[in-house]
Coordinates of C-alpha atoms in Angstrom, one line a residue:
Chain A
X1 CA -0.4 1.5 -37.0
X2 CA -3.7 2.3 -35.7
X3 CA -2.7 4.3 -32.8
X4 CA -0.4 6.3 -35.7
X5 CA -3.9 6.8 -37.9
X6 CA -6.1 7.3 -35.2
X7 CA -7.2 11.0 -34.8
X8 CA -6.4 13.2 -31.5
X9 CA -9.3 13.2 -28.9
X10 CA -11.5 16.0 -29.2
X11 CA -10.8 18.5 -26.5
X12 CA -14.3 18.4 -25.0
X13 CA -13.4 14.4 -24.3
X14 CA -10.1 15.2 -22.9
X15 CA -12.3 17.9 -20.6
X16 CA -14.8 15.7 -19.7
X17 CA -12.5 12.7 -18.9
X18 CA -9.7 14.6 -17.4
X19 CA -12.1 16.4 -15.3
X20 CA -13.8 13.3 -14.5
X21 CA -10.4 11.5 -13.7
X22 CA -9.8 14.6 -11.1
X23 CA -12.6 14.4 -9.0
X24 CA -12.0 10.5 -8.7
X25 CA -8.7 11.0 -7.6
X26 CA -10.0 13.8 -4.8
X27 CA -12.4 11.1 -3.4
X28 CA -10.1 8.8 -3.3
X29 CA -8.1 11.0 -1.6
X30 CA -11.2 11.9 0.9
X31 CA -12.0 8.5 1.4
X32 CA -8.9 7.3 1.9
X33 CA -8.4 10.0 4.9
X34 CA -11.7 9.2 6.6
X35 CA -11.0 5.2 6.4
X36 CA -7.0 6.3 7.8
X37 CA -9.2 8.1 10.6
X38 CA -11.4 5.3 11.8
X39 CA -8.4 3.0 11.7
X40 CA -6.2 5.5 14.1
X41 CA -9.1 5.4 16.0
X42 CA -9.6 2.1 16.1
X43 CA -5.9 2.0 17.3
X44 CA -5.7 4.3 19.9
X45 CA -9.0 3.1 21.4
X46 CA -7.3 -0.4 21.6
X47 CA -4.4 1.4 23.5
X48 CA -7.0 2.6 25.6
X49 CA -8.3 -0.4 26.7
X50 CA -4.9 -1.4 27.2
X51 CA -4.0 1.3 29.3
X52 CA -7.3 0.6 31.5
X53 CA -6.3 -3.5 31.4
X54 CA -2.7 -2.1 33.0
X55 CA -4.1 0.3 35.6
X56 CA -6.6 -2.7 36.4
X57 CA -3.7 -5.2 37.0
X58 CA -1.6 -2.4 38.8
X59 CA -4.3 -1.7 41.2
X60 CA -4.6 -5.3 41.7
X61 CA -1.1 -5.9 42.7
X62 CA -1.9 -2.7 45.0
X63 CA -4.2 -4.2 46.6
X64 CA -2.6 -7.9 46.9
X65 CA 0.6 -6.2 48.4
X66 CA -1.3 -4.3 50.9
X67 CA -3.3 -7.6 51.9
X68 CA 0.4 -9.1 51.8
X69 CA 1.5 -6.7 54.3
X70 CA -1.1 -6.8 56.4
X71 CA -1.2 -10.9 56.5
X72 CA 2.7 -10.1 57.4
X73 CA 2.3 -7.3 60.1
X74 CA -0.7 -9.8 61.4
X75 CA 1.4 -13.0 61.7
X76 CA 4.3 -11.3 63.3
X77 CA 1.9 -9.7 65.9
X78 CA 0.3 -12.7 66.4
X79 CA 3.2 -15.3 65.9
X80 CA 5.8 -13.2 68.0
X81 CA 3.7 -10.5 70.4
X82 CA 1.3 -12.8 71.2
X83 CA 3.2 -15.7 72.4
X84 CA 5.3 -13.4 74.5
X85 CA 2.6 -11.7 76.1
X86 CA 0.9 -14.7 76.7
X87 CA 4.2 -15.8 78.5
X88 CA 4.6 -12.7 80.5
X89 CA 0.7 -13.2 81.7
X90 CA 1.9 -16.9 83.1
X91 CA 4.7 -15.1 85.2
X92 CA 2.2 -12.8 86.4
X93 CA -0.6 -15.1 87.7
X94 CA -2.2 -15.1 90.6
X95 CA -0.3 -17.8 93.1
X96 CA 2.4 -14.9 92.5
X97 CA 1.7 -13.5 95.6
X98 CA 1.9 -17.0 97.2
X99 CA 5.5 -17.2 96.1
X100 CA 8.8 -16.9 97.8
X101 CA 10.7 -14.0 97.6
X102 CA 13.0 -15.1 95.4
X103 CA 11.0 -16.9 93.0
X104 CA 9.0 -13.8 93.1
X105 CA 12.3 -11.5 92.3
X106 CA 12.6 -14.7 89.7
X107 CA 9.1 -14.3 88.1
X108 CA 9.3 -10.4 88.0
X109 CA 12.6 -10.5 86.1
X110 CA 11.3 -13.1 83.6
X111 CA 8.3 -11.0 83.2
X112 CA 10.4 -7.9 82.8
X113 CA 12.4 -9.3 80.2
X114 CA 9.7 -10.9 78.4
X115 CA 8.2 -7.2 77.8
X116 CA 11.8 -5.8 76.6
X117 CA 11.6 -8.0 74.2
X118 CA 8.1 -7.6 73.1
X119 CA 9.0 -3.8 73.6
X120 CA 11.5 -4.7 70.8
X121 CA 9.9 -6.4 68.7
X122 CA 6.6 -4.1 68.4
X123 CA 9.5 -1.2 67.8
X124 CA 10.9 -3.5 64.8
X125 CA 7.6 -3.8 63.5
X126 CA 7.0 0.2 63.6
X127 CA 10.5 0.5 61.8
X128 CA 9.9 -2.0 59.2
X129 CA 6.6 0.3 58.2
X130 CA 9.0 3.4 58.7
X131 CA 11.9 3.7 59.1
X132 CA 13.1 6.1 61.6
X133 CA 16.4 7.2 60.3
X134 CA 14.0 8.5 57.3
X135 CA 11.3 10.6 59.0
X136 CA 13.9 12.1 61.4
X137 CA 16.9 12.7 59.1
X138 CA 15.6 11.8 55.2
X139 CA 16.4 10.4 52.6
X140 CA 19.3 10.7 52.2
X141 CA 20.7 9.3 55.6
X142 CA 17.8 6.3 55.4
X143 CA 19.3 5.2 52.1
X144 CA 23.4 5.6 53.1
X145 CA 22.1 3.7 56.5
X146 CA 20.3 0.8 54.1
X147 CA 23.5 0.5 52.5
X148 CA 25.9 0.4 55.1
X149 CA 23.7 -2.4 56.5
X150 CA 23.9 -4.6 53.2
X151 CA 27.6 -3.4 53.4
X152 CA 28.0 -5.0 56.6
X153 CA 27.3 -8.6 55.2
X154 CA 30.4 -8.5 53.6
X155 CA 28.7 -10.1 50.5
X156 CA 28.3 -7.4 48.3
X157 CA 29.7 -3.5 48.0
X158 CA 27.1 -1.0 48.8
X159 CA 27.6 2.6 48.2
X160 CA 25.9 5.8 47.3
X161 CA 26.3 9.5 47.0
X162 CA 24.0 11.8 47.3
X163 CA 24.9 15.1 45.1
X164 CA 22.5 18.0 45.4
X165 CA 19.6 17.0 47.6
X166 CA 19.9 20.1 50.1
X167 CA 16.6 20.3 50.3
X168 CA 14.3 17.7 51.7
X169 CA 11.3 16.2 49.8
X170 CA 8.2 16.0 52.0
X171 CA 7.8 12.9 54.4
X172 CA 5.1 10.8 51.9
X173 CA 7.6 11.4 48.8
X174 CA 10.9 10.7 50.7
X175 CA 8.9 7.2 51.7
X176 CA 7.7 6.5 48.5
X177 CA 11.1 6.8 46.7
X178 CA 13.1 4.9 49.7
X179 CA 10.2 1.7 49.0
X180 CA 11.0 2.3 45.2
X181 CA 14.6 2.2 46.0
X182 CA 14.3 -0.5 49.0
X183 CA 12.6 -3.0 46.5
X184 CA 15.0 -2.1 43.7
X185 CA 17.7 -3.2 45.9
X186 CA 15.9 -6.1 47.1
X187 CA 15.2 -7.8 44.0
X188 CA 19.1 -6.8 43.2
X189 CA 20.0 -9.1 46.2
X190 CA 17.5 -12.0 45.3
X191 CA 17.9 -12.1 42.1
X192 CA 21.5 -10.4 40.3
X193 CA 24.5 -12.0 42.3
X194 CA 26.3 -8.6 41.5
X195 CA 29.3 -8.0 43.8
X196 CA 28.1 -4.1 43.7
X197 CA 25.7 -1.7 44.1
X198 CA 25.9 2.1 43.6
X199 CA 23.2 4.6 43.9
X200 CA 24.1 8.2 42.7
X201 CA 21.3 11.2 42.9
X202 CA 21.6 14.6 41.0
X203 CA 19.4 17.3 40.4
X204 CA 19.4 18.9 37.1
X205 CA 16.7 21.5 35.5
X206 CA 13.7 20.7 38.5
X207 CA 14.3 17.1 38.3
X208 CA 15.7 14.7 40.7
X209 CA 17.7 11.6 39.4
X210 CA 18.7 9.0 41.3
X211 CA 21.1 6.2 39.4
X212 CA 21.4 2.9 40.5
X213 CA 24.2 0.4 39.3
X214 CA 24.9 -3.1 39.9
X215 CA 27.6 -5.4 38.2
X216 CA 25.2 -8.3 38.2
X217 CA 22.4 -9.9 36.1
X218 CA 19.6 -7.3 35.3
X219 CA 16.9 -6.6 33.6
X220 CA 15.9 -4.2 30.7
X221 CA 13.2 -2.0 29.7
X222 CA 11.6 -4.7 27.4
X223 CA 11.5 -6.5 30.5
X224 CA 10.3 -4.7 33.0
X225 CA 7.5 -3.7 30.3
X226 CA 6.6 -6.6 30.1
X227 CA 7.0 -7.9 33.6
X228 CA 4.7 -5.0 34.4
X229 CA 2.1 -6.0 32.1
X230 CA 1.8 -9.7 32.9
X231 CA 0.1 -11.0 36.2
X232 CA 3.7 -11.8 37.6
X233 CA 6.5 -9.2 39.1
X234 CA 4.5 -7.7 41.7
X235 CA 7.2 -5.8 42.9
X236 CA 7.5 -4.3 39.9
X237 CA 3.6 -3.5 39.9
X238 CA 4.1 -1.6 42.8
X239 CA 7.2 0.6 41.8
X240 CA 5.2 1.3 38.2
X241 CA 2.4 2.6 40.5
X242 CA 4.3 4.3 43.1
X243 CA 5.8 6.0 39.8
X244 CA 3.2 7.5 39.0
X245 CA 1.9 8.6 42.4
X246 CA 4.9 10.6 41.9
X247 CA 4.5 11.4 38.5
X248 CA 8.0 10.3 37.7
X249 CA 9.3 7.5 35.2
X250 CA 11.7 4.9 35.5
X251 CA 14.1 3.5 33.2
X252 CA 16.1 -0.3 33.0
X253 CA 19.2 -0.3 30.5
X254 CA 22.8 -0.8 30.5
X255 CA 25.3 1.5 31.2
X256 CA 27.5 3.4 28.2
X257 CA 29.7 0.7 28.6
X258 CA 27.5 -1.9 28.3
X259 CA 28.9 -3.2 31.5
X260 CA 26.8 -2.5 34.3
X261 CA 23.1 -2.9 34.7
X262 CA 21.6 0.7 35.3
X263 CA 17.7 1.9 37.0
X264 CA 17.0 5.3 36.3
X265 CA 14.4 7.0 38.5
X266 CA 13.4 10.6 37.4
X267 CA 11.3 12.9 40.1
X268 CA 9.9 16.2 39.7
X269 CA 11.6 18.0 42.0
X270 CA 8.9 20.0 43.4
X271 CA 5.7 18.0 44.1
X272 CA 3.6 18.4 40.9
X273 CA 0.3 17.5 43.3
X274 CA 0.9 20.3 45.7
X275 CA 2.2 22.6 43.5
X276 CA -1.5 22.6 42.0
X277 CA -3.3 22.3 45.0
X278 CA -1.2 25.9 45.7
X279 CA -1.8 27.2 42.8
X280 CA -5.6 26.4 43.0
X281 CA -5.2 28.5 46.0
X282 CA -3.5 31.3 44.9
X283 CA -6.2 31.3 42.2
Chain B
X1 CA -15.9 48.1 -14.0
X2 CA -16.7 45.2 -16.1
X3 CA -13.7 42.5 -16.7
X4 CA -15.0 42.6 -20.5
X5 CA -14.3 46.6 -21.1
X6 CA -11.0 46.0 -20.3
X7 CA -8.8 46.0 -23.3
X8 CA -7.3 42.7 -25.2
X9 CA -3.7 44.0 -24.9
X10 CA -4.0 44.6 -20.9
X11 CA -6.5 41.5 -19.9
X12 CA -3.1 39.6 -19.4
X13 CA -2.0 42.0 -17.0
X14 CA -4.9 41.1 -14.7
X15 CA -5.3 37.6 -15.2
X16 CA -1.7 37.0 -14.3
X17 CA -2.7 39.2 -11.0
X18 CA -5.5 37.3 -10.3
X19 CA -3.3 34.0 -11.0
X20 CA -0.7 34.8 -8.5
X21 CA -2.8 36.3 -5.6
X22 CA -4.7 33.0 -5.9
X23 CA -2.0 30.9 -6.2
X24 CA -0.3 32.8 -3.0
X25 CA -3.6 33.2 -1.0
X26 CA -4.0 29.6 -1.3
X27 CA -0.3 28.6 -0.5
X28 CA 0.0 31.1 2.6
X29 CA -3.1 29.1 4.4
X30 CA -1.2 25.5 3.3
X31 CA 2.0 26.7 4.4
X32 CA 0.8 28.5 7.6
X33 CA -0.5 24.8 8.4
X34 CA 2.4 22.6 7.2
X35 CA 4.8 21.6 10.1
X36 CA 7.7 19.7 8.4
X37 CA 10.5 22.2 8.5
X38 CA 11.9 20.6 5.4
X39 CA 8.9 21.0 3.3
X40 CA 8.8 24.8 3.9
X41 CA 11.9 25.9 2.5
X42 CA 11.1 24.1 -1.0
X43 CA 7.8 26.1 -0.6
X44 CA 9.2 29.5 -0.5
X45 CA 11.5 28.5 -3.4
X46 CA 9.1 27.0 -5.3
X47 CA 6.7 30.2 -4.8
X48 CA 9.4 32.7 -5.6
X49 CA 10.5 30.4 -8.5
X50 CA 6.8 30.7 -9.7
X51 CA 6.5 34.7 -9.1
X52 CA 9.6 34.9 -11.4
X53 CA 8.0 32.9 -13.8
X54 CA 4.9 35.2 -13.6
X55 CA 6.9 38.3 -14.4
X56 CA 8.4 36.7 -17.3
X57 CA 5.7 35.4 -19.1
X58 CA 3.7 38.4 -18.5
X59 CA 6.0 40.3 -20.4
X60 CA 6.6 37.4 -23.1
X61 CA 4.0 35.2 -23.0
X62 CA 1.4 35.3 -25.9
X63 CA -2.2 35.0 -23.9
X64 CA -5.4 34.1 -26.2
X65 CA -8.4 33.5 -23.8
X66 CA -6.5 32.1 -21.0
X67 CA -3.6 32.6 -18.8
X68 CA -3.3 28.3 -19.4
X69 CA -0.3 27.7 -18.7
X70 CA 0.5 29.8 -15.3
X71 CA -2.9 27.9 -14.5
X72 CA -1.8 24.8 -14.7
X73 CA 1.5 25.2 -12.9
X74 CA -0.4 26.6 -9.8
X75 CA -2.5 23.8 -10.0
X76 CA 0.1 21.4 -9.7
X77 CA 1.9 23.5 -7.2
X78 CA -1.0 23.8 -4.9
X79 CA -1.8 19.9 -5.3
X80 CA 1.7 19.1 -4.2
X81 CA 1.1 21.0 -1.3
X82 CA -2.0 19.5 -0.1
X83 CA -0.7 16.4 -0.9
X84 CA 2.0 17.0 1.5
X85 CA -0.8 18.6 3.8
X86 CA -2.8 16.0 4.3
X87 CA 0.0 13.0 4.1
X88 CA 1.3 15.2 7.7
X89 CA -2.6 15.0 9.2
X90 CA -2.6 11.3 8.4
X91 CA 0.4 10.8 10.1
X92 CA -0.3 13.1 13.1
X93 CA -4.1 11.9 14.0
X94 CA -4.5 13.2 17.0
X95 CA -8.1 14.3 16.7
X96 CA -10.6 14.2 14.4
X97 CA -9.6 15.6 10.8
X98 CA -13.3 16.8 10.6
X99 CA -12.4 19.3 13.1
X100 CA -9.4 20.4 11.5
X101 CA -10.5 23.6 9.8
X102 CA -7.9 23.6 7.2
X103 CA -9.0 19.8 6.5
X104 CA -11.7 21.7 4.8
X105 CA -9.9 24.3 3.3
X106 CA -7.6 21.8 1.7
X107 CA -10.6 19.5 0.3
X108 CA -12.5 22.8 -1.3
X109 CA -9.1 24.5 -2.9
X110 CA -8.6 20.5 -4.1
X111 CA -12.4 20.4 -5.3
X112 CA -12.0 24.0 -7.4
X113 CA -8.7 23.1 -8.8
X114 CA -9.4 19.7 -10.1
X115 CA -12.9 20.9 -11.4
X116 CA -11.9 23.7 -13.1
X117 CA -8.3 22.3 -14.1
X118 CA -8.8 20.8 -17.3
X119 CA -11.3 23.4 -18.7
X120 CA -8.9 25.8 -18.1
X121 CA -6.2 24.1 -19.8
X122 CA -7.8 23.1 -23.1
X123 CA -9.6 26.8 -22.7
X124 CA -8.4 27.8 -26.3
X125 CA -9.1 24.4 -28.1
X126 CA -13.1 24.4 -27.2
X127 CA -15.5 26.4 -28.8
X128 CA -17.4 29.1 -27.8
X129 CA -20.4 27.3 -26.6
X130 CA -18.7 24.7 -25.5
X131 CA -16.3 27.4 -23.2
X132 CA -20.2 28.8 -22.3
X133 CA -21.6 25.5 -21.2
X134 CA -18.3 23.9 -19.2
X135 CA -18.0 27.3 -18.1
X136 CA -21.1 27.6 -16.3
X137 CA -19.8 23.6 -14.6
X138 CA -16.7 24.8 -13.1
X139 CA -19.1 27.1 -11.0
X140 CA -20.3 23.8 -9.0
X141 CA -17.0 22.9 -7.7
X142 CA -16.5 26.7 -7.0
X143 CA -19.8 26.8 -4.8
X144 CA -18.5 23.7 -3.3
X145 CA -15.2 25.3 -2.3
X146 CA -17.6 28.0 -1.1
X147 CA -19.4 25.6 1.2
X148 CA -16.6 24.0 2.5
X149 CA -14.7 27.4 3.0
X150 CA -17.8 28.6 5.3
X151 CA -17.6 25.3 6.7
X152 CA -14.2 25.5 8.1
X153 CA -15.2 28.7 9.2
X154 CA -17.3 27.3 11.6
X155 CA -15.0 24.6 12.5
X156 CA -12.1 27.3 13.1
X157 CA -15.1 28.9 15.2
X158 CA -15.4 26.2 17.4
X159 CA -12.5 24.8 17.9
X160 CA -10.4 28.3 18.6
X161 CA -6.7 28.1 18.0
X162 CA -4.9 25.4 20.0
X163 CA -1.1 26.0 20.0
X164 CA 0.8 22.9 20.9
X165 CA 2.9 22.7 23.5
X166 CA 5.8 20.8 22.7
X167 CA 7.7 18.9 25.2
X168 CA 11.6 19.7 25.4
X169 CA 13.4 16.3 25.7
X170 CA 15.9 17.1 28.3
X171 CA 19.2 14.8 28.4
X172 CA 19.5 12.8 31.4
X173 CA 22.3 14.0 33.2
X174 CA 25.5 12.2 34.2
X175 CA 26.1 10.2 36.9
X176 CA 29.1 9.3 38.0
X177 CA 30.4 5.2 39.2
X178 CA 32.1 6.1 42.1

């Protein structure tokens, strides 16, 4: 009943209010934007730091792979060269000359055969830091000659096929993608118990793909994410980084099927490094 | 010439002009820096929809002091629009929004509308002084649309014209299981 008897607000109050209600709303409106800004930024300066925590623990496992390697190529010099050397220095010592002739002929063909095999085993050691088969034919023959070797076990069914890879990568690229590959297939082996493996490359608008399947156990994206974020999976460290040396990405998932287990690697075909490097030139 | 020689009978005539360049001048800026694709089109309808309406009620439309009622659509119209403006720069915060010119443009068209929204619309209830004195207020939210239009000015200055690049998503391509 009151609301019924109760005269219409004057126009100037309407005005006055109205205008009053209007200019809350736009700073609410402004506020609200600048308190949405701080908070994105905020957000993508946490991302940040997360980034720079990543690239930390990537260059960490860099570094604890090289020191790996080197503890590796060390032992083996000094566990397997040095041993035989040291051998082939008994045969040749200095009541040599006081033997017989044919423990002489004896000592000599020891000797001789002690430095074949040291020969061979300083050659193994130069192939296992590169292969051969990749610097003189690629990588395309390294790879099919990796697989016929895991082939040849008879334990699992290694295949590939390479599509449209005419044209050679440069030597540094065509190592970095055969480690990339090379662990890939290793931690296949260790850890998937699949019966197959099958490694397919394409090129398709400037891009090189390279496809690898496996029937076994695998992992996915999620995983590898967050593999590659925690202080384990050092392998996995070191193909994110060796990624990104070649500006390229890599992707875990399952085939269409949802059968198979599936790594994606995508390459810029031309090297994005020395393409800028010419074109700094050119400029 | 002054707007207060012109005649009663043809005042209508240009406040409906000046309503409609306005209302356009304002929506070309918002709509030259909208991106959603599906926004646009109920832009260009909505603006033709309005011109229409313009026509009409110039020619039917019985205008005391005020073209009110044109006003207050374009008010609403160009408040949508920010709306929509600035809901896509919170969403895509890239860089600052303080050195996004049309930030600023938004905020000072907001100001003067909302300022000067309400007067207009009661602008044949109030009296004459009363039309004198809350006249003479809607001028500080139109100096403030001033100031921020110089401001983006110097922003747009700066910060030159970045076109984005967008980055084609290019299907993987198939690879056969031999």
């Amino acid at each position: 009943m009151f609301f019924l008897q109760s005269t219409a607000p004057s126009p100037t109050i309407v005005l006055i209010l109205g205008t009053l209600c209007m200019f809350i709303l736009v700073g609410g409106i402004i506020i609200f934007m600048l308190l949405h800004q701080r908070k994105v930024e905020g957000h993508s300066k946490q991302i940040e730091q997360m980034e720079a925590d990543h690239q930390k623990i990537l260059l960490n496992a860099s570094i604890r792979l090289q020191e790996e390697e080197r503890q590796r190529l060390a032992a083996d010099l000094h566990d397997d060269a040095g041993p035989l050397l040291a051998t082939a220095r008994l045969y040749l010592n200095e009541n040599l000359i006081n033997q017989d002739k044919a423990s002489l002929l004896q000592s000599i063909l020891q000797t001789r055969q002690i430095i074949d095999e040291t020969i061979m085993l300083v050659r193994n050691i130069s192939h296992n830091l590169m292969p051969p088969t990749l610097k003189n034919f690629g990588l395309e023959s390294a790879i099919t000659d990796l697989f016929q070797k895991i082939s040849g076990s008879g334990v699992v069914n290694a295949s590939s096929r390479f599509h449209d890879y005419k044209e050679r990568m440069n030597e540094e690229r065509e190592l970095i993608v055969f480690r990339v590959v090379q662990e890939l297939i290793n931690n296949i082996l260790k850890h998937s118990k699949s019966s197959f493996i099958h490694l397919t490359q394409n090129l398709q608008e400037e891009k090189i793909f390279i496809r690898i399947h496996h029937d076994g156990r695998g992992i996915l994206q999620a995983d590898f994410d967050r593999l590659n974020k925690s202080y384990d999976g050092l392998g996995l460290k070191n193909i994110s980084s060796r990624m990104r040396i070649m500006q390229g990405q890599i992707s875990f998932e399952k085939d269409i099927s949802q059968t198979y287990f599936k790594v994606t690697i995508e390459l810029p075909k031309i090297d994005p490094e020395a393409a800028r490097k010419t074109k700094k030139q050119l400029a | 010439m002054n707007y207060f020689e012109i005649p009663n009978s043809n005042r209508k005539y240009f406040q409906t002009a000046y309503t409609t360049f306005e209302y356009l001048f304002f929506t070309y800026i918002l709509f030259k820096n909208i991106k959603s694709r599906r926004i646009k089109p109920y832009i260009v309808i909505l603006s033709f929809l309005f011109i229409v309406f313009q026509a009409i009620y110039v020619q039917l439309g019985t205008i005391i002091r005020l073209d009110t009622i044109p006003i207050g659509i374009e008010t609403i119209l160009i408040v949508f629009y920010i709306v929509v403006f600035l809901s896509e720069l919170a969403k895509n915060m890239e860089t600052s929004i303080l050195k996004n010119y049309c930030f600023w443009i938004s905020i000072g068209i907001l100001i003067y509308l909302c300022g000067s929204f309400f007067f207009y619309i009661l602008i044949d209830s109030l009296k004459r002084n009363e039309i004198e004195m809350f006249g003479k207020m809607t001028y500080i939210s139109e100096i403030i649309k001033n100031v921020l239009f110089g401001l983006s000015l110097i922003v747009y200055s700066k910060a030159g014209f970045k076109k984005e690049i967008q980055q084609e998503i290019r299907p993987a391509p198939f690879l056969d299981i031999t």
